[in-house]
PDB file of C-alpha atoms in Angstrom:
ATOM      1  CA  MET I 204       9.454  28.701   5.243  1.00 64.00           C
ATOM      2  CA  ILE I 205      11.068  27.586   1.866  1.00 72.00           C
ATOM      3  CA  GLU I 206      14.552  27.746   3.397  1.00 74.00           C
ATOM      4  CA  THR I 207      13.800  25.491   6.329  1.00 69.00           C
ATOM      5  CA  ILE I 208      12.107  23.015   3.612  1.00 70.00           C
ATOM      6  CA  CYS I 209      14.866  22.989   1.594  1.00 74.00           C
ATOM      7  CA  GLN I 210      17.712  22.846   4.434  1.00 72.00           C
ATOM      8  CA  ALA I 211      15.105  19.018   5.420  1.00 69.00           C
ATOM      9  CA  LEU I 212      15.598  18.021   2.150  1.00 74.00           C
ATOM     10  CA  ALA I 213      18.233  19.119   0.409  1.00 79.00           C
ATOM     11  CA  PRO I 214      20.870  16.195   2.634  1.00 80.00           C
ATOM     12  CA  ILE I 215      18.411  13.551   1.604  1.00 78.00           C
ATOM     13  CA  VAL I 216      18.610  14.926  -2.627  1.00 82.00           C
ATOM     14  CA  PHE I 217      22.380  15.627  -2.712  1.00 88.00           C
ATOM     15  CA  VAL I 218      23.255  11.910  -1.406  1.00 86.00           C
ATOM     16  CA  THR I 219      20.589  10.172  -2.980  1.00 84.00           C
ATOM     17  CA  ALA I 220      21.617  11.634  -6.271  1.00 89.00           C
ATOM     18  CA  LEU I 221      25.800  11.015  -5.603  1.00 92.00           C
ATOM     19  CA  GLY I 222      24.312   6.986  -4.975  1.00 89.00           C
ATOM     20  CA  TRP I 223      22.276   7.714  -8.140  1.00 90.00           C
ATOM     21  CA  PHE I 224      25.386   8.605 -10.498  1.00 93.00           C
ATOM     22  CA  ALA I 225      27.686   6.408  -8.828  1.00 93.00           C
ATOM     23  CA  GLY I 226      25.472   3.548 -10.090  1.00 90.00           C
ATOM     24  CA  ARG I 227      24.585   4.957 -13.267  1.00 89.00           C
ATOM     25  CA  TRP I 228      28.518   5.733 -14.399  1.00 92.00           C
ATOM     26  CA  GLY I 229      29.354   2.403 -12.994  1.00 89.00           C
ATOM     27  CA  VAL I 230      31.464   3.769 -10.395  1.00 92.00           C
ATOM     28  CA  LEU I 231      29.624   1.050  -8.011  1.00 91.00           C
ATOM     29  CA  PRO I 232      27.795  -2.109  -9.254  1.00 90.00           C
ATOM     30  CA  GLN I 233      24.394  -2.803  -8.500  1.00 82.00           C
ATOM     31  CA  THR I 234      25.310  -5.255  -6.581  1.00 85.00           C
ATOM     32  CA  ALA I 235      27.083  -2.788  -4.013  1.00 89.00           C
ATOM     33  CA  SER I 236      23.958  -2.323  -2.611  1.00 84.00           C
ATOM     34  CA  LYS I 237      23.172  -5.239  -0.721  1.00 84.00           C
ATOM     35  CA  PRO I 238      26.187  -5.199   1.591  1.00 89.00           C
ATOM     36  CA  LEU I 239      25.866  -1.141   1.661  1.00 87.00           C
ATOM     37  CA  ALA I 240      22.182  -2.009   3.459  1.00 82.00           C
ATOM     38  CA  THR I 241      23.607  -4.815   5.511  1.00 85.00           C
ATOM     39  CA  PHE I 242      26.616  -2.150   7.269  1.00 88.00           C
ATOM     40  CA  VAL I 243      23.633  -0.006   7.395  1.00 83.00           C
ATOM     41  CA  VAL I 244      20.941  -2.894   9.170  1.00 79.00           C
ATOM     42  CA  PHE I 245      23.479  -4.072  10.950  1.00 83.00           C
ATOM     43  CA  PHE I 246      25.905  -1.652  12.105  1.00 88.00           C
ATOM     44  CA  ALA I 247      25.262   2.175  11.944  1.00 85.00           C
ATOM     45  CA  LEU I 248      21.448   2.478  12.261  1.00 80.00           C
ATOM     46  CA  PRO I 249      21.378  -0.121  15.681  1.00 84.00           C
ATOM     47  CA  ILE I 250      24.168   2.275  17.113  1.00 88.00           C
ATOM     48  CA  ALA I 251      22.586   5.340  16.314  1.00 83.00           C
ATOM     49  CA  LEU I 252      19.148   4.062  17.517  1.00 79.00           C
ATOM     50  CA  LEU I 253      20.895   2.953  20.634  1.00 85.00           C
ATOM     51  CA  LEU I 254      22.650   6.233  21.329  1.00 84.00           C
ATOM     52  CA  ALA I 255      19.290   8.229  20.845  1.00 79.00           C
ATOM     53  CA  ALA I 256      17.360   6.076  22.928  1.00 79.00           C
ATOM     54  CA  ALA I 257      20.090   6.444  25.838  1.00 83.00           C
ATOM     55  CA  LYS I 258      19.520   9.970  25.958  1.00 79.00           C
ATOM     56  CA  THR I 259      15.866  10.042  26.290  1.00 75.00           C
ATOM     57  CA  ARG I 260      14.920  11.287  29.246  1.00 76.00           C
ATOM     58  CA  PRO I 261      12.114   9.686  31.503  1.00 77.00           C
ATOM     59  CA  GLU I 262       9.877  12.515  31.550  1.00 72.00           C
ATOM     60  CA  GLN I 263       9.620  12.302  27.891  1.00 67.00           C
ATOM     61  CA  ILE I 264       7.795   9.683  27.631  1.00 70.00           C
ATOM     62  CA  LEU I 265       5.138   9.842  30.545  1.00 74.00           C
ATOM     63  CA  ASN I 266       2.773  12.173  28.682  1.00 82.00           C
ATOM     64  CA  LEU I 267       0.367   9.783  27.603  1.00 88.00           C
ATOM     65  CA  PRO I 268      -2.146  11.211  25.513  1.00 91.00           C
ATOM     66  CA  TYR I 269       0.671  12.844  23.528  1.00 91.00           C
ATOM     67  CA  VAL I 270       2.436   9.225  23.623  1.00 91.00           C
ATOM     68  CA  ALA I 271      -0.569   6.870  22.666  1.00 93.00           C
ATOM     69  CA  THR I 272      -1.491   9.526  19.630  1.00 94.00           C
ATOM     70  CA  LEU I 273       1.821   9.336  18.453  1.00 94.00           C
ATOM     71  CA  ALA I 274       1.352   5.377  18.656  1.00 94.00           C
ATOM     72  CA  VAL I 275      -1.675   5.294  17.127  1.00 95.00           C
ATOM     73  CA  GLY I 276      -0.337   7.419  14.053  1.00 94.00           C
ATOM     74  CA  LEU I 277       2.632   5.500  13.141  1.00 95.00           C
ATOM     75  CA  ILE I 278       1.830   1.544  14.691  1.00 95.00           C
ATOM     76  CA  GLY I 279      -1.983   2.148  13.224  1.00 95.00           C
ATOM     77  CA  ILE I 280      -0.303   2.825   9.174  1.00 95.00           C
ATOM     78  CA  TRP I 281       1.774  -0.127  10.071  1.00 95.00           C
ATOM     79  CA  LEU I 282      -0.680  -2.246  10.560  1.00 94.00           C
ATOM     80  CA  LEU I 283      -2.808  -1.357   8.240  1.00 93.00           C
ATOM     81  CA  GLY I 284       0.813  -1.192   5.212  1.00 92.00           C
ATOM     82  CA  LEU I 285       0.782  -4.852   6.835  1.00 91.00           C
ATOM     83  CA  LEU I 286      -2.615  -6.119   5.941  1.00 89.00           C
ATOM     84  CA  LEU I 287      -2.768  -4.129   2.738  1.00 87.00           C
ATOM     85  CA  GLY I 288       0.564  -6.039   1.315  1.00 80.00           C
ATOM     86  CA  ARG I 289      -1.018  -9.471   2.948  1.00 76.00           C
ATOM     87  CA  CYS I 290      -3.872  -8.683   1.328  1.00 75.00           C
ATOM     88  CA  ARG I 291      -2.795  -8.350  -2.208  1.00 67.00           C
ATOM     89  CA  GLY I 292      -2.907 -11.411  -4.332  1.00 52.00           C
ATOM     90  CA  GLY I 293       0.249 -13.808  -4.326  1.00 52.00           C
ATOM     91  CA  ARG I 294       2.217 -11.403  -1.387  1.00 70.00           C
ATOM     92  CA  ASN I 295       2.948 -12.650   2.245  1.00 81.00           C
ATOM     93  CA  TRP I 296       3.758 -11.660   5.857  1.00 83.00           C
ATOM     94  CA  ARG I 297       7.285 -10.510   4.815  1.00 86.00           C
ATOM     95  CA  GLU I 298       6.243  -8.281   2.312  1.00 88.00           C
ATOM     96  CA  GLY I 299       3.302  -7.137   3.779  1.00 89.00           C
ATOM     97  CA  ALA I 300       5.791  -6.098   6.904  1.00 90.00           C
ATOM     98  CA  MET I 301       7.833  -4.327   4.370  1.00 91.00           C
ATOM     99  CA  ARG I 302       5.190  -2.115   3.123  1.00 93.00           C
ATOM    100  CA  GLY I 303       3.898  -1.356   6.961  1.00 93.00           C
ATOM    101  CA  ILE I 304       7.536   0.186   7.431  1.00 93.00           C
ATOM    102  CA  THR I 305       7.442   1.759   3.957  1.00 93.00           C
ATOM    103  CA  VAL I 306       3.693   3.554   4.693  1.00 94.00           C
ATOM    104  CA  ALA I 307       4.775   3.999   8.089  1.00 93.00           C
ATOM    105  CA  PHE I 308       8.514   5.641   9.101  1.00 91.00           C
ATOM    106  CA  PRO I 309       8.466   9.362   8.733  1.00 91.00           C
ATOM    107  CA  ASN I 310      12.151  10.263   7.228  1.00 85.00           C
ATOM    108  CA  MET I 311      12.563  11.903  11.467  1.00 83.00           C
ATOM    109  CA  ALA I 312      16.628  11.784  11.186  1.00 73.00           C
ATOM    110  CA  TYR I 313      16.509  14.736   8.064  1.00 71.00           C
ATOM    111  CA  CYS I 314      13.429  16.403   7.994  1.00 77.00           C
ATOM    112  CA  GLY I 315      12.259  16.208  11.879  1.00 76.00           C
ATOM    113  CA  PRO I 316      14.880  18.836  13.701  1.00 74.00           C
ATOM    114  CA  PRO I 317      14.992  21.529  10.599  1.00 74.00           C
ATOM    115  CA  VAL I 318      11.253  21.315   9.916  1.00 79.00           C
ATOM    116  CA  LEU I 319       9.757  21.281  13.179  1.00 80.00           C
ATOM    117  CA  ILE I 320      11.950  23.623  15.056  1.00 75.00           C
ATOM    118  CA  ALA I 321      12.283  26.440  12.829  1.00 75.00           C
ATOM    119  CA  ALA I 322       7.717  25.598  13.476  1.00 78.00           C
ATOM    120  CA  ILE I 323       7.187  25.513  16.319  1.00 81.00           C
ATOM    121  CA  GLY I 324      10.392  25.951  18.381  1.00 78.00           C
ATOM    122  CA  PRO I 325      13.154  23.849  20.197  1.00 71.00           C
ATOM    123  CA  SER I 326      10.608  21.575  22.275  1.00 72.00           C
ATOM    124  CA  ALA I 327       9.873  20.133  19.342  1.00 74.00           C
ATOM    125  CA  VAL I 328      12.336  17.993  19.029  1.00 73.00           C
ATOM    126  CA  LEU I 329      10.506  15.941  21.326  1.00 78.00           C
ATOM    127  CA  ALA I 330       8.302  14.481  18.469  1.00 84.00           C
ATOM    128  CA  VAL I 331      11.457  13.188  16.681  1.00 82.00           C
ATOM    129  CA  ILE I 332      12.397  11.610  20.228  1.00 80.00           C
ATOM    130  CA  VAL I 333       9.223   9.850  21.497  1.00 85.00           C
ATOM    131  CA  GLY I 334       8.074   9.018  17.646  1.00 86.00           C
ATOM    132  CA  ASN I 335      11.843   7.140  17.313  1.00 83.00           C
ATOM    133  CA  LEU I 336      11.110   5.333  20.233  1.00 83.00           C
ATOM    134  CA  ILE I 337       7.503   3.808  19.459  1.00 88.00           C
ATOM    135  CA  VAL I 338       9.431   3.220  15.334  1.00 86.00           C
ATOM    136  CA  THR I 339      12.504   1.307  17.514  1.00 80.00           C
ATOM    137  CA  LEU I 340      10.398  -0.198  19.944  1.00 81.00           C
ATOM    138  CA  VAL I 341       7.822  -1.220  18.668  1.00 87.00           C
ATOM    139  CA  VAL I 342       6.989  -1.358  14.655  1.00 89.00           C
ATOM    140  CA  ILE I 343      10.902  -3.107  13.852  1.00 85.00           C
ATOM    141  CA  PRO I 344      10.774  -5.522  16.396  1.00 85.00           C
ATOM    142  CA  LEU I 345       7.085  -6.623  15.285  1.00 87.00           C
ATOM    143  CA  SER I 346       8.606  -5.848  10.991  1.00 87.00           C
ATOM    144  CA  MET I 347      11.930  -8.488  11.995  1.00 83.00           C
ATOM    145  CA  LEU I 348       9.624 -11.290  13.815  1.00 83.00           C
ATOM    146  CA  LEU I 349       7.137 -11.074  10.270  1.00 85.00           C
ATOM    147  CA  LEU I 350      10.680 -11.062   8.394  1.00 81.00           C
ATOM    148  CA  SER I 351      12.730 -13.361  10.139  1.00 76.00           C
ATOM    149  CA  GLY I 352       9.497 -15.948   8.674  1.00 67.00           C
ATOM    150  CA  GLY I 353       9.400 -19.605  10.606  1.00 56.00           C
ATOM    151  CA  GLY I 354       7.536 -20.779  12.672  1.00 55.00           C
ATOM    152  CA  GLY I 355       6.472 -19.573  16.197  1.00 54.00           C
ATOM    153  CA  LEU I 356       9.663 -19.112  19.111  1.00 55.00           C
ATOM    154  CA  GLN I 357      12.031 -19.731  16.409  1.00 60.00           C
ATOM    155  CA  ALA I 358      10.948 -16.782  14.770  1.00 54.00           C
ATOM    156  CA  VAL I 359      10.216 -14.476  17.854  1.00 61.00           C
ATOM    157  CA  GLY I 360      13.980 -15.869  18.854  1.00 65.00           C
ATOM    158  CA  LYS I 361      15.634 -14.786  15.172  1.00 64.00           C
ATOM    159  CA  ALA I 362      13.800 -10.953  15.516  1.00 61.00           C
ATOM    160  CA  LEU I 363      15.341 -10.473  18.949  1.00 67.00           C
ATOM    161  CA  ARG I 364      18.807 -11.248  17.678  1.00 73.00           C
ATOM    162  CA  GLN I 365      18.602  -8.756  15.715  1.00 77.00           C
ATOM    163  CA  PRO I 366      20.879  -5.727  16.159  1.00 81.00           C
ATOM    164  CA  LEU I 367      18.148  -3.435  15.154  1.00 75.00           C
ATOM    165  CA  VAL I 368      15.781  -4.813  17.850  1.00 76.00           C
ATOM    166  CA  ILE I 369      18.265  -5.552  20.727  1.00 83.00           C
ATOM    167  CA  LEU I 370      20.124  -1.969  21.178  1.00 85.00           C
ATOM    168  CA  PRO I 371      17.301   0.358  21.013  1.00 82.00           C
ATOM    169  CA  LEU I 372      16.160  -1.840  23.943  1.00 83.00           C
ATOM    170  CA  VAL I 373      19.045  -1.365  26.000  1.00 86.00           C
ATOM    171  CA  GLY I 374      19.484   2.362  25.124  1.00 84.00           C
ATOM    172  CA  LEU I 375      16.102   3.057  26.424  1.00 81.00           C
ATOM    173  CA  MET I 376      16.774   0.355  29.692  1.00 86.00           C
ATOM    174  CA  CYS I 377      19.942   2.952  30.295  1.00 87.00           C
ATOM    175  CA  ALA I 378      17.662   5.636  30.535  1.00 83.00           C
ATOM    176  CA  LEU I 379      14.795   4.710  32.161  1.00 82.00           C
ATOM    177  CA  LEU I 380      17.176   3.382  34.875  1.00 86.00           C
ATOM    178  CA  GLY I 381      19.548   6.437  34.725  1.00 85.00           C
ATOM    179  CA  ILE I 382      22.424   5.153  33.403  1.00 87.00           C
ATOM    180  CA  HIS I 383      25.154   8.004  31.820  1.00 87.00           C
ATOM    181  CA  LEU I 384      27.014   5.967  28.760  1.00 87.00           C
ATOM    182  CA  PRO I 385      30.815   6.191  29.542  1.00 89.00           C
ATOM    183  CA  PRO I 386      31.980   9.573  27.292  1.00 89.00           C
ATOM    184  CA  LEU I 387      35.026   6.326  25.795  1.00 91.00           C
ATOM    185  CA  LEU I 388      31.998   4.779  24.815  1.00 89.00           C
ATOM    186  CA  LEU I 389      30.115   7.344  23.485  1.00 87.00           C
ATOM    187  CA  ALA I 390      33.060   8.696  21.498  1.00 88.00           C
ATOM    188  CA  ALA I 391      33.524   5.524  19.791  1.00 89.00           C
ATOM    189  CA  THR I 392      30.615   4.687  18.711  1.00 88.00           C
ATOM    190  CA  ASP I 393      29.512   8.487  17.432  1.00 86.00           C
ATOM    191  CA  GLU I 394      31.280   8.038  13.900  1.00 87.00           C
ATOM    192  CA  ILE I 395      29.271   4.760  12.891  1.00 88.00           C
ATOM    193  CA  GLY I 396      26.556   5.708  14.528  1.00 81.00           C
ATOM    194  CA  ARG I 397      26.404   8.939  12.615  1.00 81.00           C
ATOM    195  CA  ALA I 398      27.185   6.671   9.276  1.00 84.00           C
ATOM    196  CA  ALA I 399      23.817   5.321   9.187  1.00 79.00           C
ATOM    197  CA  GLY I 400      21.528   8.504   7.557  1.00 78.00           C
ATOM    198  CA  GLY I 401      24.259   9.119   4.510  1.00 83.00           C
ATOM    199  CA  VAL I 402      24.527   5.517   3.992  1.00 85.00           C
ATOM    200  CA  ALA I 403      21.225   5.369   4.096  1.00 80.00           C
ATOM    201  CA  LEU I 404      20.398   7.894   1.570  1.00 81.00           C
ATOM    202  CA  PHE I 405      23.508   6.882  -0.881  1.00 88.00           C
ATOM    203  CA  THR I 406      21.932   3.106  -0.885  1.00 84.00           C
ATOM    204  CA  LEU I 407      18.710   4.562  -1.892  1.00 80.00           C
ATOM    205  CA  GLY I 408      20.206   6.106  -4.953  1.00 84.00           C
ATOM    206  CA  LEU I 409      22.045   3.130  -5.857  1.00 87.00           C
ATOM    207  CA  ILE I 410      18.947   0.808  -5.855  1.00 83.00           C
ATOM    208  CA  LEU I 411      17.564   3.653  -7.882  1.00 82.00           C
ATOM    209  CA  SER I 412      19.515   3.832 -10.947  1.00 85.00           C
ATOM    210  CA  GLY I 413      19.206   0.262 -11.199  1.00 81.00           C
ATOM    211  CA  ILE I 414      14.920   0.580 -11.728  1.00 80.00           C
ATOM    212  CA  LYS I 415      12.561   3.246 -13.623  1.00 79.00           C
ATOM    213  CA  PRO I 416      10.910   5.688 -11.384  1.00 77.00           C
ATOM    214  CA  ARG I 417       7.445   5.072 -12.908  1.00 82.00           C
ATOM    215  CA  ILE I 418       3.985   5.529 -10.567  1.00 86.00           C
ATOM    216  CA  ASP I 419       1.388   2.307 -10.630  1.00 88.00           C
ATOM    217  CA  ARG I 420      -1.598   2.038  -7.775  1.00 89.00           C
ATOM    218  CA  GLU I 421       0.274   0.612  -5.314  1.00 90.00           C
ATOM    219  CA  ILE I 422       3.090   3.371  -4.883  1.00 92.00           C
ATOM    220  CA  LEU I 423       0.042   6.088  -5.322  1.00 94.00           C
ATOM    221  CA  LEU I 424      -1.768   4.450  -2.373  1.00 93.00           C
ATOM    222  CA  ASN I 425       1.693   3.939  -0.248  1.00 94.00           C
ATOM    223  CA  VAL I 426       2.765   7.967  -0.679  1.00 94.00           C
ATOM    224  CA  THR I 427      -1.139   8.509  -0.252  1.00 95.00           C
ATOM    225  CA  LEU I 428      -0.884   6.658   3.357  1.00 94.00           C
ATOM    226  CA  LYS I 429       1.800   8.469   4.738  1.00 95.00           C
ATOM    227  CA  ASN I 430       1.770  11.877   3.059  1.00 94.00           C
ATOM    228  CA  LEU I 431      -1.725  12.291   3.471  1.00 94.00           C
ATOM    229  CA  VAL I 432      -3.694   9.416   5.943  1.00 95.00           C
ATOM    230  CA  GLN I 433      -0.589   9.483   8.907  1.00 96.00           C
ATOM    231  CA  PRO I 434      -0.961  12.867   9.471  1.00 95.00           C
ATOM    232  CA  LEU I 435      -4.690  13.707   9.019  1.00 95.00           C
ATOM    233  CA  VAL I 436      -5.095  10.609  11.981  1.00 95.00           C
ATOM    234  CA  MET I 437      -2.023  11.935  13.821  1.00 95.00           C
ATOM    235  CA  LEU I 438      -4.232  14.841  14.051  1.00 94.00           C
ATOM    236  CA  GLY I 439      -7.780  13.613  14.616  1.00 94.00           C
ATOM    237  CA  VAL I 440      -6.479  11.362  17.506  1.00 94.00           C
ATOM    238  CA  GLY I 441      -4.771  14.204  18.991  1.00 94.00           C
ATOM    239  CA  LEU I 442      -7.994  16.477  18.883  1.00 93.00           C
ATOM    240  CA  ALA I 443      -9.509  13.345  20.336  1.00 94.00           C
ATOM    241  CA  VAL I 444      -7.614  13.037  23.335  1.00 91.00           C
ATOM    242  CA  GLY I 445      -7.383  16.897  24.350  1.00 90.00           C
ATOM    243  CA  LEU I 446      -4.047  17.148  23.053  1.00 89.00           C
ATOM    244  CA  GLN I 447      -3.419  21.550  22.287  1.00 86.00           C
ATOM    245  CA  GLY I 448      -0.976  23.880  21.101  1.00 85.00           C
ATOM    246  CA  GLU I 449       2.405  22.830  20.922  1.00 87.00           C
ATOM    247  CA  LEU I 450       2.249  18.988  21.349  1.00 89.00           C
ATOM    248  CA  LEU I 451      -0.934  19.066  18.555  1.00 91.00           C
ATOM    249  CA  LYS I 452       1.066  20.717  16.454  1.00 91.00           C
ATOM    250  CA  GLN I 453       4.394  18.170  16.991  1.00 90.00           C
ATOM    251  CA  VAL I 454       2.187  15.134  16.040  1.00 92.00           C
ATOM    252  CA  PHE I 455       0.648  16.506  13.169  1.00 93.00           C
ATOM    253  CA  LEU I 456       3.970  18.211  11.099  1.00 91.00           C
ATOM    254  CA  LEU I 457       5.619  14.714  12.652  1.00 92.00           C
ATOM    255  CA  GLY I 458       3.020  12.578   9.776  1.00 92.00           C
ATOM    256  CA  VAL I 459       3.686  15.164   7.182  1.00 91.00           C
ATOM    257  CA  LEU I 460       7.496  14.110   6.963  1.00 89.00           C
ATOM    258  CA  PRO I 461       8.213  11.626   3.839  1.00 88.00           C
ATOM    259  CA  ALA I 462       8.765   8.348   3.963  1.00 90.00           C
ATOM    260  CA  ALA I 463      12.148   6.898   5.740  1.00 86.00           C
ATOM    261  CA  THR I 464      14.963   6.561   3.868  1.00 81.00           C
ATOM    262  CA  ALA I 465      15.686   3.811   6.077  1.00 82.00           C
ATOM    263  CA  ALA I 466      12.776   1.817   4.549  1.00 88.00           C
ATOM    264  CA  PRO I 467      14.663   0.904   0.967  1.00 88.00           C
ATOM    265  CA  THR I 468      17.827   0.147   3.506  1.00 86.00           C
ATOM    266  CA  LEU I 469      15.572  -2.463   5.260  1.00 86.00           C
ATOM    267  CA  ALA I 470      13.551  -4.106   2.357  1.00 88.00           C
ATOM    268  CA  MET I 471      17.306  -4.534   0.270  1.00 85.00           C
ATOM    269  CA  ALA I 472      18.846  -6.226   3.439  1.00 84.00           C
ATOM    270  CA  HIS I 473      16.091  -8.526   3.977  1.00 85.00           C
ATOM    271  CA  GLY I 474      15.465  -9.061  -0.173  1.00 86.00           C
ATOM    272  CA  VAL I 475      11.782  -8.511  -0.080  1.00 88.00           C
ATOM    273  CA  TYR I 476       9.776  -5.481  -1.335  1.00 90.00           C
ATOM    274  CA  THR I 477      12.504  -3.630  -2.184  1.00 88.00           C
ATOM    275  CA  GLU I 478      11.842  -1.737  -5.850  1.00 89.00           C
ATOM    276  CA  ASP I 479       8.274  -0.998  -4.548  1.00 91.00           C
ATOM    277  CA  ALA I 480       9.772   0.495  -0.910  1.00 91.00           C
ATOM    278  CA  THR I 481      12.731   2.659  -3.027  1.00 89.00           C
ATOM    279  CA  ARG I 482       9.628   4.138  -5.914  1.00 92.00           C
ATOM    280  CA  SER I 483       7.158   4.992  -2.590  1.00 93.00           C
ATOM    281  CA  VAL I 484      10.030   6.795  -0.505  1.00 89.00           C
ATOM    282  CA  LEU I 485      11.158   8.508  -3.823  1.00 88.00           C
ATOM    283  CA  PHE I 486       7.515   9.859  -4.539  1.00 91.00           C
ATOM    284  CA  SER I 487       7.202  10.548  -1.028  1.00 91.00           C
ATOM    285  CA  THR I 488      10.220  12.647  -0.902  1.00 86.00           C
ATOM    286  CA  LEU I 489       9.381  14.536  -4.269  1.00 84.00           C
ATOM    287  CA  LEU I 490       5.935  15.303  -2.631  1.00 87.00           C
ATOM    288  CA  ALA I 491       7.227  16.549   1.005  1.00 81.00           C
ATOM    289  CA  MET I 492       7.752  20.239  -0.329  1.00 78.00           C
ATOM    290  CA  PRO I 493       4.646  21.139  -0.859  1.00 84.00           C
ATOM    291  CA  ALA I 494       2.968  18.507   1.685  1.00 85.00           C
ATOM    292  CA  ILE I 495       5.497  20.319   4.361  1.00 83.00           C
ATOM    293  CA  ALA I 496       4.521  23.943   3.352  1.00 82.00           C
ATOM    294  CA  LEU I 497       0.971  23.287   3.680  1.00 85.00           C
ATOM    295  CA  GLY I 498       0.991  21.281   6.773  1.00 84.00           C
ATOM    296  CA  ILE I 499       3.583  24.025   8.127  1.00 82.00           C
ATOM    297  CA  VAL I 500       0.878  26.829   7.287  1.00 82.00           C
ATOM    298  CA  LEU I 501      -2.013  24.413   9.043  1.00 86.00           C
ATOM    299  CA  ALA I 502      -0.826  23.669  12.151  1.00 81.00           C
ATOM    300  CA  GLY I 503      -0.166  27.520  12.175  1.00 79.00           C
ATOM    301  CA  SER I 504      -4.278  27.351  13.108  1.00 80.00           C
ATOM    302  CA  LEU I 505      -4.012  24.983  15.524  1.00 76.00           C
TER     303      LEU I 505
END
């Protein structure tokens, strides 16, 4: 179990540390985090999500109780984070949207496969696929709409022009229509897609090098929502809709994963909630080892 958890967290710790040292030693200035975040949000991450969505099999998203459980756990916590962020004095909808992403987006890319496969088996990757689709097709577009600002149709149009919204939708349409992306296109886009995770982690470290890793009431609440409330919500909804066995374990363990390192990158790219998102992800990740270990033990009894 410890080896599995370490394998899941090792890339996060190592690459984030590289970014931190680059900032602390003056190899890169703090201002470099902005173009790095822009690269991830407008190029690498949208392409990575396009490729992931295009490889989804239609039958993987037709189990309605399973999809509904993941949707409630992901979208519900996002809405809670959004409202908490908006209701706090002086905060606006842009900050609320970014707080929602911070507390609702699990680190599926790095932690999902090693943890779920080790605890359940290869079939557990289904949770990563469906969860990723829900985040990229619902949570991110709604967040982009709020982050775009402006009024009504103008904000909708601006959000729909975002690569982070368009490309995952294209990938999903390809999957549903049975369209296979040409091998040449896959080969051409694979490298930049794979760069998304690494550059996002490096950017996280670079941002961290310029802030104090202190914890306050807001960060504590964010970490509680992500590391404790989200898995319990997924477990409760899963039991309520009749999920059993492997499917119930999958949704529960997906919720146990720490906050996604893409959250601070999105925050930096849009110039909102950057420091709080970064510190929230840091402490969520630090608490991930005992949380994942406990989650695996509890999943064994389901």
